[in-house]
PDB file of C-alpha atoms in Angstrom:
ATOM      1  CA  MET B   1      47.637 -32.711  24.188  1.00 43.00           C
ATOM      2  CA  VAL B   2      49.754 -34.691  22.399  1.00 45.00           C
ATOM      3  CA  LYS B   3      53.611 -34.044  23.423  1.00 52.00           C
ATOM      4  CA  GLY B   4      56.822 -34.874  20.831  1.00 62.00           C
ATOM      5  CA  THR B   5      57.395 -32.867  17.661  1.00 73.00           C
ATOM      6  CA  PRO B   6      56.011 -29.508  17.901  1.00 92.00           C
ATOM      7  CA  ILE B   7      53.619 -29.186  15.133  1.00 96.00           C
ATOM      8  CA  ILE B   8      54.940 -24.942  14.504  1.00 97.00           C
ATOM      9  CA  GLU B   9      58.461 -24.177  15.662  1.00 97.00           C
ATOM     10  CA  LEU B  10      59.892 -20.142  15.042  1.00 97.00           C
ATOM     11  CA  SER B  11      63.152 -19.030  15.773  1.00 96.00           C
ATOM     12  CA  ASN B  12      64.566 -16.328  15.900  1.00 96.00           C
ATOM     13  CA  ILE B  13      61.950 -14.465  13.327  1.00 97.00           C
ATOM     14  CA  LYS B  14      61.428 -10.976  12.146  1.00 96.00           C
ATOM     15  CA  LYS B  15      59.591  -9.217   9.647  1.00 96.00           C
ATOM     16  CA  VAL B  16      60.201  -5.601   8.406  1.00 95.00           C
ATOM     17  CA  TYR B  17      58.203  -3.994   6.263  1.00 94.00           C
ATOM     18  CA  GLY B  18      59.711  -1.095   4.151  1.00 92.00           C
ATOM     19  CA  GLN B  19      62.926   0.104   3.686  1.00 89.00           C
ATOM     20  CA  GLY B  20      65.575   2.851   5.218  1.00 88.00           C
ATOM     21  CA  ASN B  21      64.163   5.487   7.218  1.00 88.00           C
ATOM     22  CA  SER B  22      60.762   4.441   6.644  1.00 88.00           C
ATOM     23  CA  ALA B  23      61.023   0.603   7.751  1.00 91.00           C
ATOM     24  CA  VAL B  24      58.848  -0.476   9.993  1.00 92.00           C
ATOM     25  CA  ASN B  25      59.876  -3.728  12.128  1.00 92.00           C
ATOM     26  CA  ALA B  26      56.820  -5.477  12.694  1.00 95.00           C
ATOM     27  CA  LEU B  27      58.779  -8.081  14.500  1.00 96.00           C
ATOM     28  CA  ARG B  28      61.461  -8.493  16.342  1.00 94.00           C
ATOM     29  CA  GLU B  29      63.952 -12.156  17.125  1.00 93.00           C
ATOM     30  CA  ILE B  30      59.783 -13.862  17.639  1.00 96.00           C
ATOM     31  CA  ASP B  31      60.460 -17.751  19.623  1.00 96.00           C
ATOM     32  CA  ILE B  32      57.443 -19.841  19.327  1.00 96.00           C
ATOM     33  CA  SER B  33      57.525 -23.640  20.041  1.00 96.00           C
ATOM     34  CA  ILE B  34      53.112 -25.310  19.305  1.00 96.00           C
ATOM     35  CA  GLU B  35      53.071 -28.270  20.996  1.00 95.00           C
ATOM     36  CA  LYS B  36      50.392 -30.106  18.452  1.00 95.00           C
ATOM     37  CA  GLY B  37      46.805 -29.634  20.149  1.00 94.00           C
ATOM     38  CA  GLU B  38      47.976 -27.307  22.337  1.00 96.00           C
ATOM     39  CA  MET B  39      45.443 -24.016  22.101  1.00 96.00           C
ATOM     40  CA  LEU B  40      46.510 -20.931  22.676  1.00 96.00           C
ATOM     41  CA  SER B  41      46.191 -16.605  22.168  1.00 96.00           C
ATOM     42  CA  ILE B  42      48.142 -14.735  21.271  1.00 96.00           C
ATOM     43  CA  MET B  43      47.457 -11.021  22.658  1.00 94.00           C
ATOM     44  CA  GLY B  44      48.725  -7.580  22.648  1.00 91.00           C
ATOM     45  CA  PRO B  45      47.385  -3.969  21.495  1.00 88.00           C
ATOM     46  CA  SER B  46      46.499  -2.869  18.584  1.00 86.00           C
ATOM     47  CA  GLY B  47      50.044  -2.493  16.414  1.00 87.00           C
ATOM     48  CA  SER B  48      51.939  -5.203  18.314  1.00 91.00           C
ATOM     49  CA  GLY B  49      52.407  -7.318  14.521  1.00 92.00           C
ATOM     50  CA  LYS B  50      50.099  -9.957  16.117  1.00 92.00           C
ATOM     51  CA  SER B  51      48.157 -10.461  12.497  1.00 90.00           C
ATOM     52  CA  SER B  52      52.058  -9.966  11.259  1.00 94.00           C
ATOM     53  CA  LEU B  53      52.827 -12.925  13.128  1.00 95.00           C
ATOM     54  CA  LEU B  54      49.950 -15.188  11.899  1.00 94.00           C
ATOM     55  CA  ASN B  55      49.909 -14.171   8.386  1.00 94.00           C
ATOM     56  CA  ILE B  56      53.893 -15.892   8.760  1.00 96.00           C
ATOM     57  CA  ILE B  57      52.036 -18.902  10.505  1.00 97.00           C
ATOM     58  CA  GLY B  58      49.383 -19.235   7.937  1.00 96.00           C
ATOM     59  CA  LEU B  59      51.878 -19.049   4.829  1.00 96.00           C
ATOM     60  CA  LEU B  60      50.384 -15.614   4.067  1.00 94.00           C
ATOM     61  CA  ASP B  61      53.777 -14.148   3.797  1.00 94.00           C
ATOM     62  CA  ASP B  62      56.783 -14.483   4.286  1.00 94.00           C
ATOM     63  CA  ALA B  63      59.515 -13.200   7.193  1.00 95.00           C
ATOM     64  CA  THR B  64      62.169 -11.218   6.172  1.00 95.00           C
ATOM     65  CA  ASP B  65      64.236 -13.282   8.586  1.00 95.00           C
ATOM     66  CA  GLY B  66      64.591 -16.627  11.191  1.00 96.00           C
ATOM     67  CA  SER B  67      63.529 -19.963  10.821  1.00 96.00           C
ATOM     68  CA  TYR B  68      59.661 -21.531  11.085  1.00 97.00           C
ATOM     69  CA  LYS B  69      59.390 -25.104  11.138  1.00 96.00           C
ATOM     70  CA  LEU B  70      55.628 -26.549  10.116  1.00 96.00           C
ATOM     71  CA  GLN B  71      55.823 -30.698  10.974  1.00 92.00           C
ATOM     72  CA  GLY B  72      59.762 -30.291  10.861  1.00 91.00           C
ATOM     73  CA  ASN B  73      59.644 -29.355   7.473  1.00 91.00           C
ATOM     74  CA  LEU B  74      61.889 -25.606   6.773  1.00 95.00           C
ATOM     75  CA  ILE B  75      58.716 -23.573   5.035  1.00 95.00           C
ATOM     76  CA  SER B  76      62.173 -21.367   3.089  1.00 92.00           C
ATOM     77  CA  THR B  77      62.142 -24.630   1.327  1.00 93.00           C
ATOM     78  CA  LEU B  78      58.407 -24.964   0.380  1.00 92.00           C
ATOM     79  CA  SER B  79      58.291 -24.006  -3.305  1.00 92.00           C
ATOM     80  CA  SER B  80      54.786 -21.244  -3.636  1.00 92.00           C
ATOM     81  CA  SER B  81      52.319 -24.031  -4.871  1.00 90.00           C
ATOM     82  CA  ASP B  82      53.363 -26.114  -1.746  1.00 90.00           C
ATOM     83  CA  LYS B  83      52.303 -23.261   0.571  1.00 92.00           C
ATOM     84  CA  ALA B  84      49.303 -22.674  -1.817  1.00 90.00           C
ATOM     85  CA  GLU B  85      47.785 -25.746  -0.880  1.00 88.00           C
ATOM     86  CA  LEU B  86      49.177 -26.791   2.724  1.00 90.00           C
ATOM     87  CA  ARG B  87      47.473 -23.272   3.384  1.00 90.00           C
ATOM     88  CA  ASN B  88      44.007 -24.991   1.884  1.00 86.00           C
ATOM     89  CA  THR B  89      44.922 -28.214   3.169  1.00 88.00           C
ATOM     90  CA  THR B  90      46.972 -28.427   7.015  1.00 94.00           C
ATOM     91  CA  PHE B  91      45.095 -25.059   8.276  1.00 95.00           C
ATOM     92  CA  GLY B  92      41.705 -23.318   8.301  1.00 93.00           C
ATOM     93  CA  PHE B  93      41.300 -19.742   8.529  1.00 92.00           C
ATOM     94  CA  VAL B  94      38.439 -18.423  10.735  1.00 89.00           C
ATOM     95  CA  VAL B  95      38.497 -13.787  10.190  1.00 85.00           C
ATOM     96  CA  GLN B  96      36.499 -11.493  12.028  1.00 81.00           C
ATOM     97  CA  ASP B  97      34.890 -10.068   9.486  1.00 81.00           C
ATOM     98  CA  PHE B  98      33.413 -14.008   8.317  1.00 84.00           C
ATOM     99  CA  ALA B  99      35.013 -12.962   4.664  1.00 88.00           C
ATOM    100  CA  LEU B 100      31.673 -15.303   2.593  1.00 90.00           C
ATOM    101  CA  ILE B 101      31.190 -14.266  -0.762  1.00 92.00           C
ATOM    102  CA  GLU B 102      28.515 -12.753   0.472  1.00 93.00           C
ATOM    103  CA  LYS B 103      25.707 -13.548  -2.843  1.00 93.00           C
ATOM    104  CA  TYR B 104      26.789 -17.288  -2.236  1.00 94.00           C
ATOM    105  CA  THR B 105      24.557 -19.907   0.092  1.00 95.00           C
ATOM    106  CA  VAL B 106      26.168 -20.873   3.158  1.00 95.00           C
ATOM    107  CA  LEU B 107      26.215 -24.820   1.053  1.00 94.00           C
ATOM    108  CA  GLN B 108      28.164 -22.569  -1.591  1.00 94.00           C
ATOM    109  CA  ASN B 109      30.634 -20.450   0.151  1.00 93.00           C
ATOM    110  CA  ILE B 110      31.502 -24.123   2.313  1.00 93.00           C
ATOM    111  CA  GLU B 111      32.550 -25.672  -0.934  1.00 91.00           C
ATOM    112  CA  ILE B 112      35.386 -23.265  -1.280  1.00 90.00           C
ATOM    113  CA  PRO B 113      38.399 -24.844  -1.109  1.00 88.00           C
ATOM    114  CA  PHE B 114      37.773 -27.848  -2.682  1.00 87.00           C
ATOM    115  CA  VAL B 115      37.662 -25.803  -5.723  1.00 82.00           C
ATOM    116  CA  TYR B 116      41.911 -25.731  -4.320  1.00 77.00           C
ATOM    117  CA  LEU B 117      41.972 -29.536  -3.768  1.00 79.00           C
ATOM    118  CA  LYS B 118      45.046 -30.773  -5.424  1.00 74.00           C
ATOM    119  CA  SER B 119      44.177 -34.765  -4.599  1.00 73.00           C
ATOM    120  CA  LYS B 120      40.723 -34.326  -6.388  1.00 76.00           C
ATOM    121  CA  ILE B 121      37.636 -36.261  -4.051  1.00 83.00           C
ATOM    122  CA  THR B 122      34.289 -37.613  -5.321  1.00 86.00           C
ATOM    123  CA  LYS B 123      31.119 -36.473  -4.582  1.00 87.00           C
ATOM    124  CA  LYS B 124      30.054 -38.985  -2.851  1.00 90.00           C
ATOM    125  CA  GLU B 125      33.125 -37.726   0.072  1.00 89.00           C
ATOM    126  CA  LYS B 126      31.801 -34.151  -0.642  1.00 89.00           C
ATOM    127  CA  ASN B 127      28.276 -34.204   0.374  1.00 89.00           C
ATOM    128  CA  GLU B 128      29.491 -36.348   3.557  1.00 92.00           C
ATOM    129  CA  ARG B 129      32.295 -34.181   4.929  1.00 92.00           C
ATOM    130  CA  ILE B 130      29.892 -31.269   3.914  1.00 92.00           C
ATOM    131  CA  HIS B 131      26.751 -32.668   6.154  1.00 92.00           C
ATOM    132  CA  ASN B 132      29.350 -33.565   8.813  1.00 91.00           C
ATOM    133  CA  VAL B 133      29.915 -29.723   9.269  1.00 92.00           C
ATOM    134  CA  LEU B 134      26.459 -28.620   8.696  1.00 94.00           C
ATOM    135  CA  LYS B 135      26.332 -31.047  11.882  1.00 92.00           C
ATOM    136  CA  LEU B 136      28.716 -30.497  13.511  1.00 90.00           C
ATOM    137  CA  LEU B 137      28.461 -26.266  13.295  1.00 91.00           C
ATOM    138  CA  GLY B 138      24.458 -26.397  13.975  1.00 90.00           C
ATOM    139  CA  ILE B 139      23.835 -25.099  10.457  1.00 93.00           C
ATOM    140  CA  GLU B 140      22.014 -27.941   8.381  1.00 92.00           C
ATOM    141  CA  GLU B 141      18.687 -25.993   8.282  1.00 94.00           C
ATOM    142  CA  LYS B 142      21.175 -23.082   6.295  1.00 94.00           C
ATOM    143  CA  LYS B 143      22.707 -24.909   3.796  1.00 94.00           C
ATOM    144  CA  TYR B 144      20.942 -22.609   1.093  1.00 96.00           C
ATOM    145  CA  GLU B 145      20.738 -19.068   2.581  1.00 94.00           C
ATOM    146  CA  LEU B 146      22.259 -16.521   1.378  1.00 95.00           C
ATOM    147  CA  ALA B 147      24.872 -14.869   3.319  1.00 94.00           C
ATOM    148  CA  HIS B 148      23.795 -12.138   3.772  1.00 92.00           C
ATOM    149  CA  ASN B 149      20.504 -12.736   5.303  1.00 94.00           C
ATOM    150  CA  LEU B 150      21.936 -15.225   7.837  1.00 93.00           C
ATOM    151  CA  SER B 151      23.115 -13.193  11.954  1.00 92.00           C
ATOM    152  CA  GLY B 152      26.616 -12.327  13.156  1.00 91.00           C
ATOM    153  CA  GLY B 153      26.749 -15.875  14.951  1.00 91.00           C
ATOM    154  CA  GLN B 154      25.084 -17.919  11.828  1.00 94.00           C
ATOM    155  CA  ARG B 155      28.003 -16.234   9.251  1.00 91.00           C
ATOM    156  CA  GLN B 156      31.283 -17.000  12.360  1.00 91.00           C
ATOM    157  CA  ARG B 157      29.680 -20.613  11.859  1.00 91.00           C
ATOM    158  CA  VAL B 158      29.356 -21.030   8.266  1.00 93.00           C
ATOM    159  CA  SER B 159      33.061 -19.501   7.914  1.00 93.00           C
ATOM    160  CA  ILE B 160      33.769 -22.048  10.650  1.00 93.00           C
ATOM    161  CA  ALA B 161      32.257 -24.809   8.535  1.00 93.00           C
ATOM    162  CA  ARG B 162      34.581 -23.350   5.684  1.00 92.00           C
ATOM    163  CA  ALA B 163      37.781 -23.659   7.533  1.00 92.00           C
ATOM    164  CA  ILE B 164      37.144 -26.919   8.035  1.00 92.00           C
ATOM    165  CA  ILE B 165      36.360 -29.034   5.570  1.00 92.00           C
ATOM    166  CA  ASN B 166      39.741 -29.908   4.380  1.00 89.00           C
ATOM    167  CA  ASN B 167      40.009 -31.746   7.020  1.00 89.00           C
ATOM    168  CA  PRO B 168      42.887 -29.208   8.931  1.00 93.00           C
ATOM    169  CA  GLU B 169      45.329 -30.277  11.641  1.00 95.00           C
ATOM    170  CA  ILE B 170      45.586 -26.140  12.066  1.00 97.00           C
ATOM    171  CA  ILE B 171      43.004 -23.614  13.251  1.00 96.00           C
ATOM    172  CA  LEU B 172      44.073 -19.963  12.792  1.00 96.00           C
ATOM    173  CA  ALA B 173      41.465 -18.278  14.452  1.00 94.00           C
ATOM    174  CA  ASP B 174      42.037 -14.145  14.194  1.00 92.00           C
ATOM    175  CA  GLU B 175      39.479 -11.901  16.944  1.00 91.00           C
ATOM    176  CA  PRO B 176      37.199 -14.301  15.461  1.00 90.00           C
ATOM    177  CA  THR B 177      34.623 -13.303  18.368  1.00 90.00           C
ATOM    178  CA  GLY B 178      34.899  -9.377  17.809  1.00 86.00           C
ATOM    179  CA  ALA B 179      31.769  -8.533  15.662  1.00 84.00           C
ATOM    180  CA  LEU B 180      29.684 -10.280  18.018  1.00 87.00           C
ATOM    181  CA  ASP B 181      27.846 -10.738  21.156  1.00 88.00           C
ATOM    182  CA  SER B 182      29.097 -11.606  24.460  1.00 89.00           C
ATOM    183  CA  ILE B 183      26.195 -14.339  23.846  1.00 90.00           C
ATOM    184  CA  THR B 184      27.056 -15.857  20.330  1.00 89.00           C
ATOM    185  CA  ALA B 185      30.807 -15.065  21.554  1.00 90.00           C
ATOM    186  CA  ASN B 186      30.276 -17.459  24.077  1.00 91.00           C
ATOM    187  CA  GLU B 187      29.229 -20.191  21.465  1.00 91.00           C
ATOM    188  CA  ILE B 188      31.598 -19.669  19.162  1.00 91.00           C
ATOM    189  CA  ILE B 189      34.877 -20.261  21.820  1.00 93.00           C
ATOM    190  CA  ASN B 190      32.759 -23.282  22.213  1.00 92.00           C
ATOM    191  CA  ILE B 191      32.915 -24.623  19.464  1.00 92.00           C
ATOM    192  CA  LEU B 192      37.050 -23.946  19.222  1.00 94.00           C
ATOM    193  CA  LYS B 193      37.024 -25.661  22.185  1.00 95.00           C
ATOM    194  CA  GLU B 194      35.245 -28.418  21.242  1.00 93.00           C
ATOM    195  CA  LEU B 195      37.663 -28.827  17.755  1.00 94.00           C
ATOM    196  CA  ASN B 196      41.047 -28.828  20.018  1.00 95.00           C
ATOM    197  CA  ASN B 197      39.386 -31.824  21.976  1.00 95.00           C
ATOM    198  CA  THR B 198      39.228 -33.576  18.721  1.00 93.00           C
ATOM    199  CA  GLY B 199      43.142 -32.730  18.135  1.00 93.00           C
ATOM    200  CA  LYS B 200      43.702 -30.074  16.433  1.00 95.00           C
ATOM    201  CA  THR B 201      46.190 -27.393  16.792  1.00 96.00           C
ATOM    202  CA  VAL B 202      43.774 -23.775  17.623  1.00 97.00           C
ATOM    203  CA  ILE B 203      45.876 -20.459  18.099  1.00 97.00           C
ATOM    204  CA  ILE B 204      43.771 -17.541  18.588  1.00 96.00           C
ATOM    205  CA  ILE B 205      45.105 -14.079  18.372  1.00 94.00           C
ATOM    206  CA  THR B 206      42.696 -11.892  20.244  1.00 92.00           C
ATOM    207  CA  HIS B 207      42.926  -8.826  22.704  1.00 87.00           C
ATOM    208  CA  ASP B 208      40.071  -9.615  24.691  1.00 88.00           C
ATOM    209  CA  LYS B 209      41.188 -11.744  27.828  1.00 91.00           C
ATOM    210  CA  ASP B 210      38.202 -13.816  28.312  1.00 91.00           C
ATOM    211  CA  VAL B 211      38.752 -15.641  25.622  1.00 92.00           C
ATOM    212  CA  ALA B 212      41.855 -15.574  25.814  1.00 94.00           C
ATOM    213  CA  SER B 213      41.451 -17.942  29.940  1.00 94.00           C
ATOM    214  CA  HIS B 214      39.629 -20.489  27.691  1.00 94.00           C
ATOM    215  CA  CYS B 215      42.792 -21.759  26.087  1.00 95.00           C
ATOM    216  CA  ASN B 216      45.867 -23.812  27.655  1.00 93.00           C
ATOM    217  CA  ARG B 217      48.161 -20.915  26.968  1.00 95.00           C
ATOM    218  CA  THR B 218      48.379 -16.951  26.012  1.00 96.00           C
ATOM    219  CA  ILE B 219      51.680 -15.541  24.756  1.00 95.00           C
ATOM    220  CA  ASN B 220      51.946 -12.005  25.637  1.00 95.00           C
ATOM    221  CA  ILE B 221      53.293  -9.526  21.618  1.00 95.00           C
ATOM    222  CA  LYS B 222      54.027  -5.897  22.513  1.00 93.00           C
ATOM    223  CA  ASP B 223      56.231  -3.851  20.019  1.00 92.00           C
ATOM    224  CA  GLY B 224      56.580  -7.448  18.283  1.00 93.00           C
ATOM    225  CA  LYS B 225      58.497  -9.284  20.911  1.00 94.00           C
ATOM    226  CA  VAL B 226      56.997 -11.656  22.939  1.00 94.00           C
ATOM    227  CA  LEU B 227      56.835 -11.101  26.510  1.00 89.00           C
TER     228      LEU B 227
END
């Protein structure tokens, strides 16, 4: 792990949904510092605020209050377009239901992040990146297969391939093994560990203690607070 300035710093983060009597405090005074190169799990029961926290870290949602620094930069100073670019280049998202476009091939699903790149890359570089991630994840022979024809494990591999195609520094995985059997789940965790070993920061939301045991550190959340 590379020590130094934390890649993510959350200070006094609060998230409130709704107003008045119907207001729900999803996150309360969250203070978390994550080092570059960590493999971290966030655990907690349903409704504890795990997904709200991940959405704020991944710039999918804004905190109601508090300070969020990403790579030393204060997120509140960034424009919507800046945040959108960071979502596509700094973060790679892996979710439980894979979020693939069923009628697209593996190749077409993996190429989606290229569409949103501000700095255009050459066709040669695109092809090299695609070849490398397909090879890394062992799905080269599935390149032209439609997503709906794949097994759960293959679909999650495609999801991870899409998440890392733009070489993000941070991988956010929301229950990445939740829809998989134990053997396939173990394969996916090993892939995330391999990515972590290359220097990527990996943050996993999970309710599975076995998954969390593979991480360097676990943060437990209950009722919107870090325990």
